[in-house]
Short mmCIF file of C-alpha atoms and ligand atoms in Angstrom, two decimals:
data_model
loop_
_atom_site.label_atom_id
_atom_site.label_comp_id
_atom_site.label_asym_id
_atom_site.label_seq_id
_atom_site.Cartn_x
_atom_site.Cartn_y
_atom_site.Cartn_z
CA UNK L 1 -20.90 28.78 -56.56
CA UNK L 2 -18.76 26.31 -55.27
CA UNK L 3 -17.64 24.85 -51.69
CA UNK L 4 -14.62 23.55 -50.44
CA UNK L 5 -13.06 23.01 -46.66
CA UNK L 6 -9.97 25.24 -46.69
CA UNK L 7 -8.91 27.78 -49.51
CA UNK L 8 -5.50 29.39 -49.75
CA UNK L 9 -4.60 32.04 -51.40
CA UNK L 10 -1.11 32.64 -52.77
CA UNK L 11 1.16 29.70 -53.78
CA UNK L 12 4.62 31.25 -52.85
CA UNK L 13 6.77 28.91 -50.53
CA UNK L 14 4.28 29.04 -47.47
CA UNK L 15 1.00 28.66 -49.37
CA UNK L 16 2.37 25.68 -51.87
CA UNK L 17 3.86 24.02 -48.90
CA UNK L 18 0.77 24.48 -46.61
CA UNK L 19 -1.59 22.62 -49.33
CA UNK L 20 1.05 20.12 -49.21
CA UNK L 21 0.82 19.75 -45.80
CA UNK L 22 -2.90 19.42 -45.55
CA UNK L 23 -3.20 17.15 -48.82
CA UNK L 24 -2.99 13.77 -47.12
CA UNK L 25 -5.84 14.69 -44.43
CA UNK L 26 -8.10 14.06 -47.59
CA UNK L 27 -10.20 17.65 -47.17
CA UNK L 28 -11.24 19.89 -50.12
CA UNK L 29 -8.77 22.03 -50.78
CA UNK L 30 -8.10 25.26 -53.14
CA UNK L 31 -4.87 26.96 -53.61
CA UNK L 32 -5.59 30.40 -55.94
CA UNK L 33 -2.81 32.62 -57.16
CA UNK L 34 -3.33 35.43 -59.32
CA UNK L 35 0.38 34.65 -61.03
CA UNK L 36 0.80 31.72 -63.57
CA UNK L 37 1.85 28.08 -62.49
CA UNK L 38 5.41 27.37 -61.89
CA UNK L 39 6.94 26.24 -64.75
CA UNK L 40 10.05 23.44 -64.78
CA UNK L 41 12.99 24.86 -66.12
CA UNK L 42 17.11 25.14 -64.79
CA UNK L 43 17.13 27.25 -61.89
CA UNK L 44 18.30 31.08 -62.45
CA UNK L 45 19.08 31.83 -58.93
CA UNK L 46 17.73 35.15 -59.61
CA UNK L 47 16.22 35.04 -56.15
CA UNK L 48 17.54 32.98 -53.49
CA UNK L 49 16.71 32.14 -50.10
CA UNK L 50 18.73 30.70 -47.97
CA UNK L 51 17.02 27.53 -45.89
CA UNK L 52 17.64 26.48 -42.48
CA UNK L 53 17.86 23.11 -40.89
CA UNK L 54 14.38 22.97 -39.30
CA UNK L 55 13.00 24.18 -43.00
CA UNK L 56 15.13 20.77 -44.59
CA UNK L 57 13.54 18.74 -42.30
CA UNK L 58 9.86 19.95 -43.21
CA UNK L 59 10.78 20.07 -47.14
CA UNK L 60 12.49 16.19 -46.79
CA UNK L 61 9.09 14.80 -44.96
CA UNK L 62 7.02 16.26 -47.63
CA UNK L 63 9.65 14.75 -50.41
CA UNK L 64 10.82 17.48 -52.09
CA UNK L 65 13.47 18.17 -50.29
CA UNK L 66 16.06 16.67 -53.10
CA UNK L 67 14.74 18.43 -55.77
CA UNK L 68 15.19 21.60 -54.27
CA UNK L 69 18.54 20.27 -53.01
CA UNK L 70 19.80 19.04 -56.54
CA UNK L 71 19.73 22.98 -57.42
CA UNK L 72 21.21 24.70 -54.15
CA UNK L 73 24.03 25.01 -52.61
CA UNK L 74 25.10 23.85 -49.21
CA UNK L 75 27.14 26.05 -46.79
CA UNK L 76 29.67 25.00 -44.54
CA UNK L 77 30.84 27.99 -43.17
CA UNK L 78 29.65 31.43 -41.97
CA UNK L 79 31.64 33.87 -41.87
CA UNK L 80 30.39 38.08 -39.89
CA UNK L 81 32.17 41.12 -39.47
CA UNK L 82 32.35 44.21 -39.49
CA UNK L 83 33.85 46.57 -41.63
CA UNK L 84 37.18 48.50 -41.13
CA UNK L 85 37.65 46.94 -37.63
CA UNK L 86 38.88 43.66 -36.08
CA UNK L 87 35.33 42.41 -35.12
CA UNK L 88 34.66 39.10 -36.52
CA UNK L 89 32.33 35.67 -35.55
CA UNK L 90 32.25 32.64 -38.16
CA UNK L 91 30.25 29.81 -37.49
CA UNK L 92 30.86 25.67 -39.56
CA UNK L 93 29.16 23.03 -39.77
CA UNK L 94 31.99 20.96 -38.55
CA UNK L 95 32.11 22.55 -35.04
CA UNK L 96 28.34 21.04 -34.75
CA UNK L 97 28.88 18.16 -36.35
CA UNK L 98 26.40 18.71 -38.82
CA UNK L 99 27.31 18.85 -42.70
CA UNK L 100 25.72 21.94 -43.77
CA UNK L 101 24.81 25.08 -41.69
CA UNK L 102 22.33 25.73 -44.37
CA UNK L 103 21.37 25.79 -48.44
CA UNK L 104 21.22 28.72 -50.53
CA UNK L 105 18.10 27.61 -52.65
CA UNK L 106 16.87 29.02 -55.97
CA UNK L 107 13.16 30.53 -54.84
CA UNK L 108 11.65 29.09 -58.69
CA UNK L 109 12.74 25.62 -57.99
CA UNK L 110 11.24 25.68 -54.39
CA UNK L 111 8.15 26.62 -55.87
CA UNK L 112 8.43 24.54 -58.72
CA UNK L 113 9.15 21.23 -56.32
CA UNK L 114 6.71 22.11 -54.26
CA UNK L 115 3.78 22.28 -57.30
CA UNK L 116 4.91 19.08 -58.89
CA UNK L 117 4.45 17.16 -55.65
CA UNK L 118 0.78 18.98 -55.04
CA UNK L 119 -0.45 18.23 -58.93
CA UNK L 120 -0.16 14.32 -57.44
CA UNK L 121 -3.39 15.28 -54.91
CA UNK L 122 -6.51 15.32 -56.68
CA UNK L 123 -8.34 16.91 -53.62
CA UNK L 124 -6.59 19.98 -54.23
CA UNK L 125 -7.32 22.39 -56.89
CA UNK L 126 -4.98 24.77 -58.14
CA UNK L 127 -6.07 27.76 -59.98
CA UNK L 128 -3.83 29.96 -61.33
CA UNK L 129 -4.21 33.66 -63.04
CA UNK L 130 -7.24 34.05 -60.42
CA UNK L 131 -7.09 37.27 -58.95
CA UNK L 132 -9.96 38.28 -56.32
CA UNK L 133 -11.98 41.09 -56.17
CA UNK L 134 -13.74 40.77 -52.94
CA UNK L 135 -14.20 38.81 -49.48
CA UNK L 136 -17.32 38.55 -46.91
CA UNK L 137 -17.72 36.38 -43.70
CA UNK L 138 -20.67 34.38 -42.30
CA UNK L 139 -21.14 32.28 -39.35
CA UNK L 140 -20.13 29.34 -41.40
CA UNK L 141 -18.76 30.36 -44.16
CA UNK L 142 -15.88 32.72 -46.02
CA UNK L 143 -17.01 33.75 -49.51
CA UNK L 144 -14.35 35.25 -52.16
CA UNK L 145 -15.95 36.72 -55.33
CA UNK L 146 -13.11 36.40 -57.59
CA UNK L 147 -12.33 38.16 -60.95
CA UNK L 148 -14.05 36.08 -63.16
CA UNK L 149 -16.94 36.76 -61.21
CA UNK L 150 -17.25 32.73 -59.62
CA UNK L 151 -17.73 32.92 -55.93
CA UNK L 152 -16.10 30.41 -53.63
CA UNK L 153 -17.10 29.29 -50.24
CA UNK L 154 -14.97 28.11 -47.75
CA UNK L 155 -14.79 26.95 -43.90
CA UNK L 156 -10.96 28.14 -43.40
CA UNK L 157 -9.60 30.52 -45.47
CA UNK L 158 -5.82 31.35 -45.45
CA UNK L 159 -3.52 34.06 -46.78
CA UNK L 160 -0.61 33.35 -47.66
CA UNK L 161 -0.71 36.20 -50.26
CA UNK L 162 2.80 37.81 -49.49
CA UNK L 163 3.93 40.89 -47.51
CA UNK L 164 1.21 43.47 -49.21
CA UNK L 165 -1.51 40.60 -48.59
CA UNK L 166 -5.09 41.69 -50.12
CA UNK L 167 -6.77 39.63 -47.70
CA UNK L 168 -5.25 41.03 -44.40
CA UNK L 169 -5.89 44.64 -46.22
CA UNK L 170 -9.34 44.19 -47.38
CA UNK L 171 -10.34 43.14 -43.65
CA UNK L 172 -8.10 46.05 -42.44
CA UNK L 173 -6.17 44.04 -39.79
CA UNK L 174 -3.79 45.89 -38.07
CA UNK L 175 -0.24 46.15 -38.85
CA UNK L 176 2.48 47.66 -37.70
CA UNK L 177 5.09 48.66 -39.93
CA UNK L 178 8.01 50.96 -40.49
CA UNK L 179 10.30 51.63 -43.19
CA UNK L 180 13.62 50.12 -42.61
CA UNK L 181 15.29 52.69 -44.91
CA UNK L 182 17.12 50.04 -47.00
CA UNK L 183 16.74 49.41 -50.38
CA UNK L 184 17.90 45.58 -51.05
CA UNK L 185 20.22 45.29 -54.27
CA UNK L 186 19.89 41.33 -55.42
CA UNK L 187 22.36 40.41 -58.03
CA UNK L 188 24.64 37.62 -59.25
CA UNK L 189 28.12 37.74 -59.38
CA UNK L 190 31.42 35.81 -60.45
CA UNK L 191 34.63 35.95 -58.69
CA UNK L 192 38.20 35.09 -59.04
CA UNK L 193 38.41 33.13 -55.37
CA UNK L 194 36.18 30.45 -54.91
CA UNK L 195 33.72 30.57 -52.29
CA UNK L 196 34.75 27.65 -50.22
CA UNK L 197 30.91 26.93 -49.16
CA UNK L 198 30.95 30.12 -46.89
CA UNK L 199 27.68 32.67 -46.41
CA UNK L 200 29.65 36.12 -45.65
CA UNK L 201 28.43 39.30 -44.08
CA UNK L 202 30.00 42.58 -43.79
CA UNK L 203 28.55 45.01 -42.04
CA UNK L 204 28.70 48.97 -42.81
CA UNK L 205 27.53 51.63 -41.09
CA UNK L 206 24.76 52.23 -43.98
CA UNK L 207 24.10 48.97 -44.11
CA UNK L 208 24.89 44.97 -44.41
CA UNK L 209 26.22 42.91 -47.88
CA UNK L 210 25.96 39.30 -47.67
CA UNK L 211 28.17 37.23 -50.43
CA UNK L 212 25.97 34.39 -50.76
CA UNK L 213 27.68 30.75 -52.32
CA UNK L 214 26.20 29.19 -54.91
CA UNK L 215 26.67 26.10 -56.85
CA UNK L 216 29.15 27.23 -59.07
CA UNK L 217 31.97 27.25 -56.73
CA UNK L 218 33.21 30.92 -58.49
CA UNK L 219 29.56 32.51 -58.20
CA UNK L 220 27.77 34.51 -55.34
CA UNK L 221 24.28 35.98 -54.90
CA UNK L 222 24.68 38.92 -53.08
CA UNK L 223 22.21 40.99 -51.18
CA UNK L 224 23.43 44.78 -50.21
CA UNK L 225 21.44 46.35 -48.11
CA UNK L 226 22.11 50.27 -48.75
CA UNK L 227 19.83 53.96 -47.66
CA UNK L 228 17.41 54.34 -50.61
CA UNK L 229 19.13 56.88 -52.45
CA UNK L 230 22.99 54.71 -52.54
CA UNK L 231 20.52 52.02 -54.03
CA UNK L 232 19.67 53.73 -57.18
CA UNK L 233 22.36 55.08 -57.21
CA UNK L 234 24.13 52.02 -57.50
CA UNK L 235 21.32 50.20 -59.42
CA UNK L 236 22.35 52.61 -62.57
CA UNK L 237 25.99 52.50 -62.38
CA UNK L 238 27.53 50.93 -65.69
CA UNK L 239 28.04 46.65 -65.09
CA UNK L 240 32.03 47.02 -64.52
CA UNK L 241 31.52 50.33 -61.92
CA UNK L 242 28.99 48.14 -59.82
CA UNK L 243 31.35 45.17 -59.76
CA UNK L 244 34.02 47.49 -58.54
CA UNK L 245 31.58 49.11 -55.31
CA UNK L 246 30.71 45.43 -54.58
CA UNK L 247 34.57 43.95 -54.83
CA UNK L 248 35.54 47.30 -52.63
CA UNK L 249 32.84 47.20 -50.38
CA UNK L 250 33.55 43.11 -50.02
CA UNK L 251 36.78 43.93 -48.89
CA UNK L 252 38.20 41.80 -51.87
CA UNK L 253 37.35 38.85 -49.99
CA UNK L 254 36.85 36.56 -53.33
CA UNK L 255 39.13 39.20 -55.26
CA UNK L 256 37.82 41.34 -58.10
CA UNK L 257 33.94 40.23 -59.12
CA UNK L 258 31.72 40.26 -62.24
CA UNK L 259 28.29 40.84 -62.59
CA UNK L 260 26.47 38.25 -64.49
CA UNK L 261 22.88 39.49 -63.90
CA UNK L 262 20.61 41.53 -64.11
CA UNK L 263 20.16 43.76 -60.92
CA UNK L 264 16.74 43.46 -58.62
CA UNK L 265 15.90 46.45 -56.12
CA UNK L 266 13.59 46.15 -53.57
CA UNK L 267 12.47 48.22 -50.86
CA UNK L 268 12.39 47.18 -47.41
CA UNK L 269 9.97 47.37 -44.88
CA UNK L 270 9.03 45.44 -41.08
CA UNK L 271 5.88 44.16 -41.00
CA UNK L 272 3.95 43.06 -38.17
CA UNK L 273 0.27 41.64 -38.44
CA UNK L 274 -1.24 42.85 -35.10
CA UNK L 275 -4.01 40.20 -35.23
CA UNK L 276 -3.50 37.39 -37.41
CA UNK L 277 -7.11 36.00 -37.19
CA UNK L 278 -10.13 37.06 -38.15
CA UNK L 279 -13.34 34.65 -37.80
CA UNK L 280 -12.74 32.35 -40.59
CA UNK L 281 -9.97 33.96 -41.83
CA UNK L 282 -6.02 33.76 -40.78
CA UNK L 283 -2.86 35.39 -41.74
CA UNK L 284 0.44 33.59 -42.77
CA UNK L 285 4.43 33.73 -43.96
CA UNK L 286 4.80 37.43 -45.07
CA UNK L 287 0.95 38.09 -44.85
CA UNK L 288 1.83 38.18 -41.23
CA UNK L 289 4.91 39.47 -41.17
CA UNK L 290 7.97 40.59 -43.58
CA UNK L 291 11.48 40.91 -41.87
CA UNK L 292 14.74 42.41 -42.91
CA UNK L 293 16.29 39.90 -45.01
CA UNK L 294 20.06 40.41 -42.76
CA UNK L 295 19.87 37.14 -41.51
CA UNK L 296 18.20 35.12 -44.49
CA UNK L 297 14.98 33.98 -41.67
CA UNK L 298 11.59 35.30 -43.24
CA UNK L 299 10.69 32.09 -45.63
CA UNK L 300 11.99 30.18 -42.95
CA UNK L 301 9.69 31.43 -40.61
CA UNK L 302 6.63 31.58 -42.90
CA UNK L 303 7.75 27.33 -43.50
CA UNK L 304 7.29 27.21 -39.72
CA UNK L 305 3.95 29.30 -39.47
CA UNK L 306 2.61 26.49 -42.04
CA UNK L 307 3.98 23.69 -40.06
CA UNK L 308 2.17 24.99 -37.92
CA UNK L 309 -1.40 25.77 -38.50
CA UNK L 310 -1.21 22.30 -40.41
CA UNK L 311 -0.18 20.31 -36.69
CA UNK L 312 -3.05 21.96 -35.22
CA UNK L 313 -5.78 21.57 -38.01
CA UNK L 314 -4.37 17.61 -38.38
CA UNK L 315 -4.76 17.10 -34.68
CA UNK L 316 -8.35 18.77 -34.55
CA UNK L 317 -9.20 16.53 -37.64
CA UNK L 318 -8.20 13.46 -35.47
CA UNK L 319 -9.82 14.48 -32.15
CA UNK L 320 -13.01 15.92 -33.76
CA UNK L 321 -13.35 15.58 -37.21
CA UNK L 322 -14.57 19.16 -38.09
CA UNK L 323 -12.10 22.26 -37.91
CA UNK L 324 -13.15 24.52 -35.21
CA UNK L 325 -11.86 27.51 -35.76
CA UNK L 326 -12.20 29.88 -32.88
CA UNK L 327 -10.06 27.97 -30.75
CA UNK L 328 -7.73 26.14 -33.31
CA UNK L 329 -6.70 30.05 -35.05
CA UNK L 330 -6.58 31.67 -31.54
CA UNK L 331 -4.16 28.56 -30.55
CA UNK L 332 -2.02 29.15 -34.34
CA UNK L 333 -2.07 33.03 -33.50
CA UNK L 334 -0.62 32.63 -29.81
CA UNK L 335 1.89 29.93 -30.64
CA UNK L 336 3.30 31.76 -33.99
CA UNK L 337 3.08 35.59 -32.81
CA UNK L 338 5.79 34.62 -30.19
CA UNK L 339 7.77 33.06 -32.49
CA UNK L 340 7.43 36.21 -35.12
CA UNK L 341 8.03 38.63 -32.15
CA UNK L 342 10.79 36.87 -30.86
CA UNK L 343 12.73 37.09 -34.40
CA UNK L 344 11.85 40.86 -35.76
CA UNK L 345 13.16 41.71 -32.17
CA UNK L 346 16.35 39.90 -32.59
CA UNK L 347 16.63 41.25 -36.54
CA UNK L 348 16.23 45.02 -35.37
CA UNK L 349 19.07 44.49 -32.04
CA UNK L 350 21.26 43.23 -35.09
CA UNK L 351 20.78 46.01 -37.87
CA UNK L 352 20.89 48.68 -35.29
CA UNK L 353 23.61 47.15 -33.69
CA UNK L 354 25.44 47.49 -36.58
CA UNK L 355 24.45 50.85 -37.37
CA UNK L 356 26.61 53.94 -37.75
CA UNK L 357 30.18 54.48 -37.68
CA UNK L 358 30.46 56.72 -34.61
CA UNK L 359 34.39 55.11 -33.42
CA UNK L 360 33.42 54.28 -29.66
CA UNK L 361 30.25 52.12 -30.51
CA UNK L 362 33.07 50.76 -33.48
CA UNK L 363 35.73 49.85 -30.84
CA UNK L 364 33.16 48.08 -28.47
CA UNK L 365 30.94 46.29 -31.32
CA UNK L 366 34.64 45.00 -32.27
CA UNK L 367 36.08 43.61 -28.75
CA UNK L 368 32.51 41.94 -28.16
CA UNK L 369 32.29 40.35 -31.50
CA UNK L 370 36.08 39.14 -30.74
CA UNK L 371 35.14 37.93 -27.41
CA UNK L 372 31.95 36.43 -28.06
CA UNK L 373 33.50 34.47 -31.30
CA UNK L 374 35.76 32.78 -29.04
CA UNK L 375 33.40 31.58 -26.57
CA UNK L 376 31.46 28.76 -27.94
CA UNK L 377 28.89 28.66 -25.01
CA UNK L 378 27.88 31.83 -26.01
CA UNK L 379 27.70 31.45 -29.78
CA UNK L 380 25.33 28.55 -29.34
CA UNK L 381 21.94 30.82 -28.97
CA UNK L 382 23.59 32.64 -31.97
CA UNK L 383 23.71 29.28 -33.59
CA UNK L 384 20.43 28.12 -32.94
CA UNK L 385 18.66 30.70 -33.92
CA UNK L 386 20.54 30.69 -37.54
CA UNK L 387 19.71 26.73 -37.95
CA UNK L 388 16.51 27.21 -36.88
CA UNK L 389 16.61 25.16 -34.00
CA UNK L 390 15.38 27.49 -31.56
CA UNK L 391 11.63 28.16 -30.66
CA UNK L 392 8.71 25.99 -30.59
CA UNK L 393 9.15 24.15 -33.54
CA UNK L 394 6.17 22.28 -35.37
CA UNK L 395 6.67 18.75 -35.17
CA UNK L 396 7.15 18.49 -39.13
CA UNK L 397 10.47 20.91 -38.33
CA UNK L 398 12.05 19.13 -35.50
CA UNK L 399 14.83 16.46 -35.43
CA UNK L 400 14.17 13.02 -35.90
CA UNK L 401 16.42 11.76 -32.40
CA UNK L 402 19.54 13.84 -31.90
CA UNK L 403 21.98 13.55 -33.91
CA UNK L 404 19.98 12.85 -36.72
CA UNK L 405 21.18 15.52 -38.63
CA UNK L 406 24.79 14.79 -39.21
CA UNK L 407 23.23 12.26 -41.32
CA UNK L 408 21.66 14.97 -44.38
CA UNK L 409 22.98 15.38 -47.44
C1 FAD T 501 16.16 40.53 -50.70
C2 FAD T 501 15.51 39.44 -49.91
C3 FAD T 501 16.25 38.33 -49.54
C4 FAD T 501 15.66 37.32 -48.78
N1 FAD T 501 16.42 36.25 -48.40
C5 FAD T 501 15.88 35.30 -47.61
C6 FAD T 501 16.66 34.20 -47.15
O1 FAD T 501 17.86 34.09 -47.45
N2 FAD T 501 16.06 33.26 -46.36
C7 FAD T 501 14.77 33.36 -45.98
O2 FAD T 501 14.28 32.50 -45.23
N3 FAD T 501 14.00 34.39 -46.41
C8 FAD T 501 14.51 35.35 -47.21
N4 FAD T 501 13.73 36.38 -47.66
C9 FAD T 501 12.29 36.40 -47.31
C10 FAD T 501 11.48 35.50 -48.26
O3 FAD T 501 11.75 35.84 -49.60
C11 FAD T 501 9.99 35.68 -47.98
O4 FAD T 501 9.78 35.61 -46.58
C12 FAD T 501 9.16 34.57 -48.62
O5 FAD T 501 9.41 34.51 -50.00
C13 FAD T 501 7.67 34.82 -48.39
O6 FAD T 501 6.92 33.76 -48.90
P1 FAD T 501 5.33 33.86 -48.96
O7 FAD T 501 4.87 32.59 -49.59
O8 FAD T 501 4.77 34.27 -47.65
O9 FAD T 501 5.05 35.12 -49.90
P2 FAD T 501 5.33 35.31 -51.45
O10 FAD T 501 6.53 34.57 -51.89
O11 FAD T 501 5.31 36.79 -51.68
O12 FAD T 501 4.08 34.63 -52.16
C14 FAD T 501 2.82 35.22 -52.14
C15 FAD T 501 2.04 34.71 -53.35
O13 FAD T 501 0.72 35.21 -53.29
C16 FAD T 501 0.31 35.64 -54.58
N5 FAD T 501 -0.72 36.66 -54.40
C17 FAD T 501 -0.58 37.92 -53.91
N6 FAD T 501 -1.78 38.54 -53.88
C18 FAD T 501 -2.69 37.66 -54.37
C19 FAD T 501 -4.09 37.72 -54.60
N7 FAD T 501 -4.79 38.82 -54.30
N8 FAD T 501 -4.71 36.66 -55.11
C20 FAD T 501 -4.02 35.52 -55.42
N9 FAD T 501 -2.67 35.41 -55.22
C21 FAD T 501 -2.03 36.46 -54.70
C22 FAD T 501 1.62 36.20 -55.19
O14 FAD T 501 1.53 36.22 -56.60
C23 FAD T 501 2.64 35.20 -54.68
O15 FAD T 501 2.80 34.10 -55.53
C24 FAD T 501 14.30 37.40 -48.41
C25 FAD T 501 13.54 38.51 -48.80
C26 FAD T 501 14.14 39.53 -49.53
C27 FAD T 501 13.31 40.73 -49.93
#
């Protein structure tokens, strides 16, 4: 049997950058995931995500921010609309005087920065390939039996075990969830125009395609959000048919593309924790919740969840010494469910928003996305929101002094 102070389980983005966080405040600390350790290697950018300001600013204080950066690709530019009409917003960087409005990031080399900083903490423990087979609660204690049969005891214990979380299931924590009927087709592709640092979106009435820039200046991650069905569909087309729906349904906007990948389908669904604490035990990233990836926000939220709970935990640790966690998870769950409400709300006004091709709703969606592109005022919650800047952010996430972030690279 062993004992430690805080446990995580899962080392995706949130639970990697969570030990991280906690590292320097000297407790015992375990990170298990049942998947092997990141391994250094180029970048694939076979999944991407792409990061927001207020995430840059938590990945630079924990100094791993230019690895990941070395790999990604800035964007100046952002470019919306809507399909067959005259609706249109785009957003730069150079109208807020800042030098990127975000980074498309290869999801391996976040991971991998993130471990290679961690192996430098001897009070955390990483064990990888451990799977667990069950979890009980005391007074003082968690206790996960694992697969190998060791059993672990914990004060804190925190999932960060992804969107179908065994934790949050095996304590049968509420969720609500629905099905967003979208199938997400992930892919990489090469086109004839060059990108020009822009993140486009088009929306159709079945659903959004984002042409995502990466660092080869003719190559674009895409992510086509399609009805279940139009997904496999398109998942088994031959290579040169597939290229043609995505060029088409692009609106040629880099020309004619190539695929140069493989092709990823994944299902999506919301996901909504209803309680994100139990006794000992606490919910985060897509443990909590799992969002439609239209606006690229769901790491980005599960970086400031992390922030988060580390703040709080820190400033307990400084006040008190020992982690009390009635009143420091009830604090986390208040502060962050607001946040996560606040976001799936403005995710599902968007996608149904967008929905359907019914020619009134068209010609309206159009003259407001018109009007509201030309008034700056009104773009700026808009604009927030997509850097990240809006909220309660966790110290960790929030500017320096303003202005301080004209100065990134
Ligand atoms: C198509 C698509 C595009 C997206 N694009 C963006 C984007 O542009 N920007 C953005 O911010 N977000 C984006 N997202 C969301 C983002 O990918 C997720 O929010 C993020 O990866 C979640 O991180 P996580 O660490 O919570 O979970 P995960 O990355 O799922 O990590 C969970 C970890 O826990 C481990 N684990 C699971 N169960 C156990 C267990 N029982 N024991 C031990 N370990 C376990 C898993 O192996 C895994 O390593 C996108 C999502 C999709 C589907």
């Amino acid at each position: 049997m062993q004992h430690c102070d805080i446990t995580i389980v899962g080392a995706g983005s949130a639970g990697l950058t969570l030990a991280l966080l906690l590292a320097p405040l000297g407790l015992q600390i375990r990170l298990l995931e049942k998947g092997p350790q990141p391994q250094p290697g180029a970048a694939d950018f076979s999944r991407v995500s792409a990061l927001n300001l207020a995430s840059q600013r938590l990945l630079a204080g924990l100094g791993v921010w230019s690895g990941i950066a070395a790999e990604a690709a800035p964007y100046q530019q952002m470019e919306v609309w809507q399909a067959d009409s005259f609706g249109r917003l785009g957003f730069s960087a150079a109208e807020q005087q800042l030098p990127a409005l975000g980074w498309i990031c290869d999801n391996q080399s976040i991971r991998q920065q993130l471990y290679q900083q961690l192996s430098q903490h001897s009070n955390v423990q990483c064990l990888f390939g451990s799977g667990i087979s069950r979890i009980s609660q005391g007074d003082q204690n968690v206790a996960l039996q694992l697969e190998s049969g060791d059993l672990l005891l914990s004060s804190l214990l925190v999932a960060a075990d992804g969107a179908n979380s065994f934790i949050r299931e095996s304590l049968q924590l509420p969720l609500t969830h629905w099905d967003y009927q979208h199938h997400a087709l992930v892919a990489t592709l090469a086109s004839t125009e060059p990108h020009q640092a822009t993140a486009r979106q088009v929306f159709w009435p079945d659903g959004p395609l984002a042409l995502l820039p990466l660092p080869d200046s003719r190559q674009v991650s895409i992510v086509w959000s399609v009805p279940p069905e139009r997904a496999q569909t398109l998942q088994a087309l031959p290579a040169e048919a597939f290229a043609k729906a995505v060029t088409a349904a692009s609106q040629s906007v880099l020309g004619p593309l190539q695929l140069v990948s493989e092709r990823q389908r994944i299902p999506l669904r919301m996901r909504y924790a209803n309680q994100w604490v139990q006794g000992r035990v606490v919910l985060v990233a897509d443990a909590a919740h799992s969002i439609h990836p239209l606006a690229g926000q769901g790491m980005n939220l599960g970086l400031m969840d992390v922030a988060a709970l580390a703040e709080l935990i820190s400033e307990q640790r400084e006040q008190q010494g020992a982690i009390d966690c009635p009143r420091l998870l009830a604090r986390y769950q208040r502060w962050r469910k607001s946040e996560a409400q606040s976001l799936i709300l403005a995710m599902e006004t968007f996608k149904r928003g967008f929905a359907g091709g019914a020619l009134l709703p068209k010609v309206l969606r159009s003259i407001g996305m018109s009007l509201l592109d030309k008034q700056s005022k009104l773009k700026q919650p808009m604009m927030a929101l997509a850097l990240g800047n809006s909220g309660d952010l966790p110290k960790a996430a929030r500017p320096a002094q303003p202005g301080s972030d004209a100065a990134l690279g």
